[in-house]
Tab-separated table of C-alpha atoms in Angstrom:
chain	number	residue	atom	x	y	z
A	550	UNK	CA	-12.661	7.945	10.261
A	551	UNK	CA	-16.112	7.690	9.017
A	552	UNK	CA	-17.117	10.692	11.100
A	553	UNK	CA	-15.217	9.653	14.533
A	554	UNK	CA	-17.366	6.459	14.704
A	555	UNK	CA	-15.716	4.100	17.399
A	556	UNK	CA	-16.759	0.547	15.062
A	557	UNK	CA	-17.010	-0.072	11.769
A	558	UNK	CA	-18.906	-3.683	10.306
A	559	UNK	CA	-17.191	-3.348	6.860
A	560	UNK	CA	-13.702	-2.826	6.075
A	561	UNK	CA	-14.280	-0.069	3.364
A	562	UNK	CA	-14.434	4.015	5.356
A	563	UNK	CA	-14.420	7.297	5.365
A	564	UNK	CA	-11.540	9.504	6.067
A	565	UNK	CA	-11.864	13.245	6.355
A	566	UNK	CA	-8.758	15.568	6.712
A	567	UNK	CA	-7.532	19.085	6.056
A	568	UNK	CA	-3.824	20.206	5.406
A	569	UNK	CA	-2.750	24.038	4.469
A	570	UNK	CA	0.297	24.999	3.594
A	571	UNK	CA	1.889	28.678	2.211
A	572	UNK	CA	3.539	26.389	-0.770
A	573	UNK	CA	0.399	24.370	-1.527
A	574	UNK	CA	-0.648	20.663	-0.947
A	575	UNK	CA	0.343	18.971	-3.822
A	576	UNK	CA	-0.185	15.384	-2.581
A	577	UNK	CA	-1.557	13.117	0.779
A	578	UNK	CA	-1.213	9.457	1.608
A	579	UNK	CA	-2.644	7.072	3.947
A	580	UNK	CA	-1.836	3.820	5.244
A	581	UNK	CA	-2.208	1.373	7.962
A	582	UNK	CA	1.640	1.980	8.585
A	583	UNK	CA	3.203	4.509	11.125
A	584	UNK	CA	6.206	3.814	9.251
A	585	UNK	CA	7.367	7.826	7.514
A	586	UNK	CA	6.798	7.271	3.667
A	587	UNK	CA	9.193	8.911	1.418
A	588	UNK	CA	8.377	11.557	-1.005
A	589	UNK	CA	8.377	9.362	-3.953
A	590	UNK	CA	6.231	6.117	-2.423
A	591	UNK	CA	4.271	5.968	-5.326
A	592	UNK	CA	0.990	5.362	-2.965
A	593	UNK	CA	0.905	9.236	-2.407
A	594	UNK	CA	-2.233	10.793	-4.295
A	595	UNK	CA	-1.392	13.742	-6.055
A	596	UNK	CA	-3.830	16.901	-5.396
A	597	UNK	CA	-4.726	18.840	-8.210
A	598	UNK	CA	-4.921	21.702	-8.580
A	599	UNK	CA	-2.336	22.738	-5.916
A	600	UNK	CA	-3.626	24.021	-2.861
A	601	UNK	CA	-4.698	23.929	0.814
A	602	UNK	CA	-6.734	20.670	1.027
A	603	UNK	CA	-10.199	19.796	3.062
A	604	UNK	CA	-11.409	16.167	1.872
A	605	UNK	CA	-13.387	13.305	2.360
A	606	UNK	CA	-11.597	10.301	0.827
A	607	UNK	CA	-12.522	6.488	0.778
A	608	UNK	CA	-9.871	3.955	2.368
A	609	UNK	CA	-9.909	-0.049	2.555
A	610	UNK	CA	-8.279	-1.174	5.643
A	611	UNK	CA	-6.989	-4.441	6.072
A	612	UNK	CA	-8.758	-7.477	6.559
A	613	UNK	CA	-8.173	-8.292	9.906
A	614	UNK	CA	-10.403	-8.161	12.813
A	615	UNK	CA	-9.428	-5.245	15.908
A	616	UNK	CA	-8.710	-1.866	16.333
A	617	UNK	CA	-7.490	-0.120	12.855
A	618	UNK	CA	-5.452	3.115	13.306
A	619	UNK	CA	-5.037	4.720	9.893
A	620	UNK	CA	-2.500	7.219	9.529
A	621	UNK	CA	-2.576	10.602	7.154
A	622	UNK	CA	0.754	12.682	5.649
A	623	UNK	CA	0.318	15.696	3.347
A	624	UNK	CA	3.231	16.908	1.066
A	625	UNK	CA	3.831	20.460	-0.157
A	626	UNK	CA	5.740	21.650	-3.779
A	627	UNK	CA	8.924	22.544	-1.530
A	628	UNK	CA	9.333	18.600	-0.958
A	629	UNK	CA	8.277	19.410	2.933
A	630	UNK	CA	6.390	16.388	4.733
A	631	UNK	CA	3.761	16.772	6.896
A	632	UNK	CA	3.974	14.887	10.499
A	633	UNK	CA	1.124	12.099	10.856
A	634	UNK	CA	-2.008	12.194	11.914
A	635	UNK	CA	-4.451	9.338	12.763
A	636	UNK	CA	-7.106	7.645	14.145
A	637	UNK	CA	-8.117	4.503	15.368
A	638	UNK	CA	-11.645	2.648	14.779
A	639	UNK	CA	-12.381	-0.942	15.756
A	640	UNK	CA	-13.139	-3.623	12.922
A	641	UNK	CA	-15.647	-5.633	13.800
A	642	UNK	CA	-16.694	-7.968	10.835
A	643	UNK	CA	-15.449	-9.784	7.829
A	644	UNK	CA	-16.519	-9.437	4.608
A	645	UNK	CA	-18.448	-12.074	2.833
A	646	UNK	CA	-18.690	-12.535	-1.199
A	647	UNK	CA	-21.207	-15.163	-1.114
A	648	UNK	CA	-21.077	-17.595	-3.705
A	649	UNK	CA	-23.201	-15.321	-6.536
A	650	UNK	CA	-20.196	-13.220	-7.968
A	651	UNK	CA	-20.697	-10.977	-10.943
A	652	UNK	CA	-18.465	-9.630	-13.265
A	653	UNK	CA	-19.059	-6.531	-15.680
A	654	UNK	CA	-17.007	-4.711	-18.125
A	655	UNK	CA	-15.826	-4.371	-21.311
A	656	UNK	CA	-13.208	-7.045	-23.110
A	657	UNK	CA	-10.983	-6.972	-20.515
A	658	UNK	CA	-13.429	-8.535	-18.196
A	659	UNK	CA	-13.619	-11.496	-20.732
A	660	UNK	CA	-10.217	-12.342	-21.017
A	661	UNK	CA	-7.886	-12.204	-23.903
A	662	UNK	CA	-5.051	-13.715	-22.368
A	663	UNK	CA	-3.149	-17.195	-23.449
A	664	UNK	CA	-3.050	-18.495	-20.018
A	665	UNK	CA	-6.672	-20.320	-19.460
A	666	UNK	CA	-6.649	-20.229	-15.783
A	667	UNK	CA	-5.856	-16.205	-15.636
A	668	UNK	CA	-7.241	-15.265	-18.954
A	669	UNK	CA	-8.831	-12.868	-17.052
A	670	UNK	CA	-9.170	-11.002	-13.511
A	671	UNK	CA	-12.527	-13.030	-12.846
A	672	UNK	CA	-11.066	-16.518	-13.627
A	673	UNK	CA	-7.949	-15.905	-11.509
A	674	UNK	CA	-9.627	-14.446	-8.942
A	675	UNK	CA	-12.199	-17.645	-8.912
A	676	UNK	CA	-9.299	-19.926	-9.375
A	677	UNK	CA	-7.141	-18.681	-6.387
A	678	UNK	CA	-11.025	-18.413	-4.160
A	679	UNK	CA	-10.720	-22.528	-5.053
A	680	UNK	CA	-7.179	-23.327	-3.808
A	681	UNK	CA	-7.404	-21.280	-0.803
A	682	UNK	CA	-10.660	-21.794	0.474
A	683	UNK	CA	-11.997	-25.062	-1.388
A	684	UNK	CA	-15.197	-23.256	-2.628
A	685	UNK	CA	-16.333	-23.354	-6.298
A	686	UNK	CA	-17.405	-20.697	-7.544
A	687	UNK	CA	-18.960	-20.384	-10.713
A	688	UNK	CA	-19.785	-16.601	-11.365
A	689	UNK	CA	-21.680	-14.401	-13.622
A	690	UNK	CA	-18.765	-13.117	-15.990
A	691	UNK	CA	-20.180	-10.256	-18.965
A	692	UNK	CA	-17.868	-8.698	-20.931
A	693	UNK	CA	-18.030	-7.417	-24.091
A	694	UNK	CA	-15.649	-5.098	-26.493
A	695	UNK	CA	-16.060	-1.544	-26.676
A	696	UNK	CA	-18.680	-1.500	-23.972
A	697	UNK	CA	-19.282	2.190	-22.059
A	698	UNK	CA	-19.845	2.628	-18.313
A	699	UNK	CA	-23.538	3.408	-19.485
A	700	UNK	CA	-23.655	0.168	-21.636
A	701	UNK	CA	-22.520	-2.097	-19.187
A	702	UNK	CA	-25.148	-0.554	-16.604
A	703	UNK	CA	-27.699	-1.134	-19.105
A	704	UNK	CA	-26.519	-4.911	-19.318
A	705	UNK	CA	-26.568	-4.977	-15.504
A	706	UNK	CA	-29.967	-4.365	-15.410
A	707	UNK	CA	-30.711	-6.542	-17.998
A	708	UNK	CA	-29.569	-9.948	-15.993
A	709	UNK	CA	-32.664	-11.421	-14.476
A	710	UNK	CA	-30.237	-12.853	-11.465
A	711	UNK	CA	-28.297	-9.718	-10.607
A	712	UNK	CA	-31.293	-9.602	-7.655
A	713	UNK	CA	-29.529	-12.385	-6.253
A	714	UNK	CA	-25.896	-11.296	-6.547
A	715	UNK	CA	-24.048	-11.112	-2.942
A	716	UNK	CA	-20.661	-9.447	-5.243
A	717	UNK	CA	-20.618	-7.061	-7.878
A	718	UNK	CA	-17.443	-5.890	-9.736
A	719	UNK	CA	-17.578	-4.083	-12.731
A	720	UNK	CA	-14.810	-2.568	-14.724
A	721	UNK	CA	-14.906	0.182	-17.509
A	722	UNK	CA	-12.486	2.992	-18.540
A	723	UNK	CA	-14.419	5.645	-19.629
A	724	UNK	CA	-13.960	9.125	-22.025
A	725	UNK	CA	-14.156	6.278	-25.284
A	726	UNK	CA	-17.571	7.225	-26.284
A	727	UNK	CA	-20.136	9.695	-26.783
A	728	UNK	CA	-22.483	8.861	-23.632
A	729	UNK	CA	-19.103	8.967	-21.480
A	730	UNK	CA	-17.133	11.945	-23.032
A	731	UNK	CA	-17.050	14.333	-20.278
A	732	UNK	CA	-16.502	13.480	-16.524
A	733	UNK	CA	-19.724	14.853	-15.847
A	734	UNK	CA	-21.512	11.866	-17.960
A	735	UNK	CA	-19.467	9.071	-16.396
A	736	UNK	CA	-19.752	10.021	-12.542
A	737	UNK	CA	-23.464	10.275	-13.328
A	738	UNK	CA	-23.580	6.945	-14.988
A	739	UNK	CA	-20.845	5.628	-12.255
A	740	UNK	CA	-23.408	6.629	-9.231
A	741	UNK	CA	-26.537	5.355	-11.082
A	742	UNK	CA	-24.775	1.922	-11.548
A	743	UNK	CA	-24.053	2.130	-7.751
A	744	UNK	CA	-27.077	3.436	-6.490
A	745	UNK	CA	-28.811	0.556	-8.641
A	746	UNK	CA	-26.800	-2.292	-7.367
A	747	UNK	CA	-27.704	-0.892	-3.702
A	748	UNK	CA	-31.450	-0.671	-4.405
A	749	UNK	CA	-31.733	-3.756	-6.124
A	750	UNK	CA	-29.599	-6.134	-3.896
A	751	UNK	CA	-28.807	-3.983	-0.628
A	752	UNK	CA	-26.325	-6.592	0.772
A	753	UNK	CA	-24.145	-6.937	-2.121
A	754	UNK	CA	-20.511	-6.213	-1.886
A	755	UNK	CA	-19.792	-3.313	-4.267
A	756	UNK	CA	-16.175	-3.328	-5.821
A	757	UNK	CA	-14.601	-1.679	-8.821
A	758	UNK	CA	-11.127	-0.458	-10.056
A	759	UNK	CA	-8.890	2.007	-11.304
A	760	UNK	CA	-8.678	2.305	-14.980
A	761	UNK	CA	-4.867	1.669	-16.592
A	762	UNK	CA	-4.778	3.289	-20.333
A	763	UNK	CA	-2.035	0.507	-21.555
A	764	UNK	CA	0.411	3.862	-22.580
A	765	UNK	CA	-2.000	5.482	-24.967
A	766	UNK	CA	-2.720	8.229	-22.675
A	767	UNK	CA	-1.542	10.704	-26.294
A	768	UNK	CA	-4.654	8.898	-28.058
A	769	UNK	CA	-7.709	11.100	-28.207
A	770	UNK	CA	-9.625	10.171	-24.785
A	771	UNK	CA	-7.187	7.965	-23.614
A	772	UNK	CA	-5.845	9.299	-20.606
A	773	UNK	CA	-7.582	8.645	-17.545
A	774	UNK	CA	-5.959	9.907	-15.130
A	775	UNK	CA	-9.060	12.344	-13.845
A	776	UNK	CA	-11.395	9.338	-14.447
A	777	UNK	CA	-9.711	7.592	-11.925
A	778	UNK	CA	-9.163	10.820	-9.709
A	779	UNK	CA	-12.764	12.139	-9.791
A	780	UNK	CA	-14.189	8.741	-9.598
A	781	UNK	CA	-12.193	8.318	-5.896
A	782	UNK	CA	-13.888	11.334	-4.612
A	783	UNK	CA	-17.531	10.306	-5.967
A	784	UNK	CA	-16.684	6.816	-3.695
A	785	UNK	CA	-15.900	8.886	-1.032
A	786	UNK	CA	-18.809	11.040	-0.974
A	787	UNK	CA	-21.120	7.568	-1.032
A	788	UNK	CA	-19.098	6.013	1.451
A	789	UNK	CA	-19.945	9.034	3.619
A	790	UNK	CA	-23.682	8.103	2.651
A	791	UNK	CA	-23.181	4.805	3.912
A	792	UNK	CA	-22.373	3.206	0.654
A	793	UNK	CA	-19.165	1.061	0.844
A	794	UNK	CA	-17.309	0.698	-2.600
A	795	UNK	CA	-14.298	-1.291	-2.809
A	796	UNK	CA	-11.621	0.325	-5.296
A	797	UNK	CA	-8.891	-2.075	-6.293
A	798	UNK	CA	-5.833	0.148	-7.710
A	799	UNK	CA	-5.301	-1.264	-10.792
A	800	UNK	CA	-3.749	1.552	-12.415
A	801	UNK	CA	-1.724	2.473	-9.857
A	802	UNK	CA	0.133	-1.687	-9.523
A	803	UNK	CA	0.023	-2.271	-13.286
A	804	UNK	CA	2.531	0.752	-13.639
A	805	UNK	CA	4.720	-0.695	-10.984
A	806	UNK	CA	4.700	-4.253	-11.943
A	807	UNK	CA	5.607	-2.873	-16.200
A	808	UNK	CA	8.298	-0.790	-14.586
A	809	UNK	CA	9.998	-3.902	-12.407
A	810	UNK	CA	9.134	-5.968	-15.486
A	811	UNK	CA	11.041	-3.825	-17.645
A	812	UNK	CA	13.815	-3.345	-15.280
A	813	UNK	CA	14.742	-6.888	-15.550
A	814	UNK	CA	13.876	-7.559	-19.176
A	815	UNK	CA	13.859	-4.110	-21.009
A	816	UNK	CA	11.306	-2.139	-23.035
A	817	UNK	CA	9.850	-4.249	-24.693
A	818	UNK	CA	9.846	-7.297	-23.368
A	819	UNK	CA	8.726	-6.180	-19.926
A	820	UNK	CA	6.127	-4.306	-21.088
A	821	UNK	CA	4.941	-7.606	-23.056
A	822	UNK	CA	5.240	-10.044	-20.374
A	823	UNK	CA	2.168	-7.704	-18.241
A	824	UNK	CA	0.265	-6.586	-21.195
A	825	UNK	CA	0.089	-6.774	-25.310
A	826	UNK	CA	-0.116	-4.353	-27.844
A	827	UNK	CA	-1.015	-4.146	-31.529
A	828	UNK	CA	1.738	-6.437	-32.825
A	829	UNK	CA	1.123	-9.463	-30.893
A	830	UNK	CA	-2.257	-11.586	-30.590
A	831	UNK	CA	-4.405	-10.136	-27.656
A	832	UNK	CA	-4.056	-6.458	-28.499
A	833	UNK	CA	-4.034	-4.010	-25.283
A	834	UNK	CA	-5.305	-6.547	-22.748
A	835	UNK	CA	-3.569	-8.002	-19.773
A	836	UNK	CA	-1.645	-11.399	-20.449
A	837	UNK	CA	-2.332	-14.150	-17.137
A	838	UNK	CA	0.513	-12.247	-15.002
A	839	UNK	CA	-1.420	-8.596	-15.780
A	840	UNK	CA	-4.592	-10.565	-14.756
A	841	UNK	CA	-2.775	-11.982	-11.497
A	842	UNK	CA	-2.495	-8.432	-10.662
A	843	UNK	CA	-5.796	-6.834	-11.271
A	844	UNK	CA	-6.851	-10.022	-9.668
A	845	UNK	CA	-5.051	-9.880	-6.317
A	846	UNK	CA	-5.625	-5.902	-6.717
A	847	UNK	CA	-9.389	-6.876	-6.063
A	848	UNK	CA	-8.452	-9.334	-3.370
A	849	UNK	CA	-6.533	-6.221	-1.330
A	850	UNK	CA	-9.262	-3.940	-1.856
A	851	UNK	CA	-11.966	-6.478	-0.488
A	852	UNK	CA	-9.591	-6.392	2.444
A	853	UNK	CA	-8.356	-10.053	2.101
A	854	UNK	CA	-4.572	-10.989	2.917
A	855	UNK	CA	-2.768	-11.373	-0.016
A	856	UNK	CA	-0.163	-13.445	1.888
A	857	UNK	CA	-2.377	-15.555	2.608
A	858	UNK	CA	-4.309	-16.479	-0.775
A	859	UNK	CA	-2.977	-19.874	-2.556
A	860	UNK	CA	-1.682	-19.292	-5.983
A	861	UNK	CA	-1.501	-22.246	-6.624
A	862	UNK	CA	-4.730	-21.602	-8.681
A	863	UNK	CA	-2.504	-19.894	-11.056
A	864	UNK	CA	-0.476	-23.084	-12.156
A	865	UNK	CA	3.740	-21.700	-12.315
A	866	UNK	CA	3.875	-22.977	-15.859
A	867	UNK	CA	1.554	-19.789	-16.710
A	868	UNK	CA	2.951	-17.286	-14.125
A	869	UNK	CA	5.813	-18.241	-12.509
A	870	UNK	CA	6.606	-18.097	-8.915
A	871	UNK	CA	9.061	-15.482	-8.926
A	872	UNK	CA	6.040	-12.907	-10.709
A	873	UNK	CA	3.128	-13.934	-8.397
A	874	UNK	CA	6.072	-12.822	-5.306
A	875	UNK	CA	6.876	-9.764	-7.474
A	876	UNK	CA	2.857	-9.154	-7.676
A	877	UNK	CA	2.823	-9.790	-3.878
A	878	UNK	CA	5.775	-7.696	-3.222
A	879	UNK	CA	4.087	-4.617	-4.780
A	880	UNK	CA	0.722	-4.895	-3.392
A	881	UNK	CA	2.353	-5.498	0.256
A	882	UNK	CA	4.215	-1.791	-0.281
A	883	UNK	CA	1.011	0.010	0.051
């Protein structure tokens, strides 16, 4: 962990590992917990292409002050698990947001849902900050339809108070457009925007998120599954660098809260009640439960207890209680 250092002041590290195997390493997880996973605990990252496997990869650990011992399995293609491995570094500081927050994206920063307090990630994020620690926050939110990695960069460095910011989130999805159409173009517009934020206000919190393609991966430029892949090791190599990026998993707990969704109210429906499509009014955008989630995705990669956060914020007339336990219930799994 971030090259056998004995302390770390920010939750956010570096983990370096190998694994071999005469099958091939087809996927690795790591967690907090010594507990074996199974080989289908959806937090394993798959490795592609197959093969043996010598990586530098970021990892959030929990919020909590004291020694951290992070744990590391490998799987191969003949379904063999790996035993652990792991080691232990001492937390030493809490992360602070500060009170000037910034959102950027594209529409889905802004909010298309029909429930005002989590129309989108940013306002339920604010809105649980006020019930569970009193503080009111009023933050920079800039989202706009459409909008490339590139663009929203550009409109980054086009806010006079982003030299002030003590959190920056942005949010974009990449592959859409021509100045993002190759992986190449949006790592290099990814670091830019990073390197930026760390030039420009070098005590900012850094956080951004996995990109979920609402099931249109078949659409041309759609899927996003190496977006979100590459863009992992690109935070890894700058948290090696000293540059801490927190990546919420979005993707990764949007596709487990549509499945349980679905489970209990079918296709449809379940699908619907986390995100719409292009028969009902807010078109592929999240719905106040899908922005719950992306919300208290944030709040785990930042390193905050989930359990602890008041949801209050999120009155149960909008989401009820039984979906902010079943958003709490995923999260805690990983």
């Amino acid at each position: 962990i971030n090259g056998g250092a004995a302390t770390t002041a920010t939750n956010i590290v570096s983990v370096a590992f190998d694994a071999t195997d005469d099958y091939g390493v087809v996927g690795y997880l790591i967690s907090e917990n010594a507990s074996v996973p199974s080989l289908n605990n959806p937090a394993w990252i798959t490795v592609s292409p197959t093969g043996n496997l010598s990586t530098v990869v970021g990892y959030t650990l929990t919020q909590a002050l004291g020694l951290k011992t992070v744990y590391v399995w490998a799987k191969d293609a003949a379904g063999n698990l790996s035993t652990a491995n792991n080691d232990a570094i001492q937390l030493t500081g809490n992360l602070s947001l500060g009170k000037a927050w910034m959102f950027f994206g594209d529409s889905q920063t802004a909010g298309r849902a029909n429930e005002p307090d989590a129309v989108s990630h940013a306002i339920a994020f604010r809105n649980i900050w006020l019930a569970t620690y009193g503080e009111s926050v009023s933050p920079h939110i800039d989202g706009i339809g459409g909008r490339t990695l590139p663009q929203t960069y550009q409109s980054y460095r086009a806010t006079p108070t982003r030299t002030t910011a003590s959190w920056v989130h942005f949010q974009e999805s990449g592959c859409q457009f021509s100045d993002e159409d190759t992986l190449g173009e949006f790592l290099a517009a990814f670091e830019s925007f990073v390197r930026d934020i760390v030039a420009t206000t070098p005590n900012a919190v850094i956080s951004t998120e996995t990109a979920y393609s609402f099931e249109a991966e078949n659409e041309p430029c759609r899927d996003w599954t190496n977006y979100n892949t590459e863009m992992r090791a690109k935070i890894a190599q700058l948290a090696s660098e000293g540059i801490a990026i927190h990546l919420a998993e979005v993707d990764r707990n949007i596709k487990e809260l549509v499945a349980r969704k679905r489970a209990q109210l079918g296709t449809t429906a379940g699908q619907q009640a986390v995100w719409g499509d292009t028969n009902n009014s807010i078109g592929r955008h999240y719905t106040g439960l899908g922005n719950l989630m992306v919300a208290l995705s944030i709040y785990k990669a930042l390193g905050f207890d989930v359990n602890a956060l008041d949801l209050s914020g999120i009155p149960d007339s909008q989401v009820g209680a039984s979906d902010k336990q079943l958003c709490l219930d995923i999260i805690n799994a990983y």
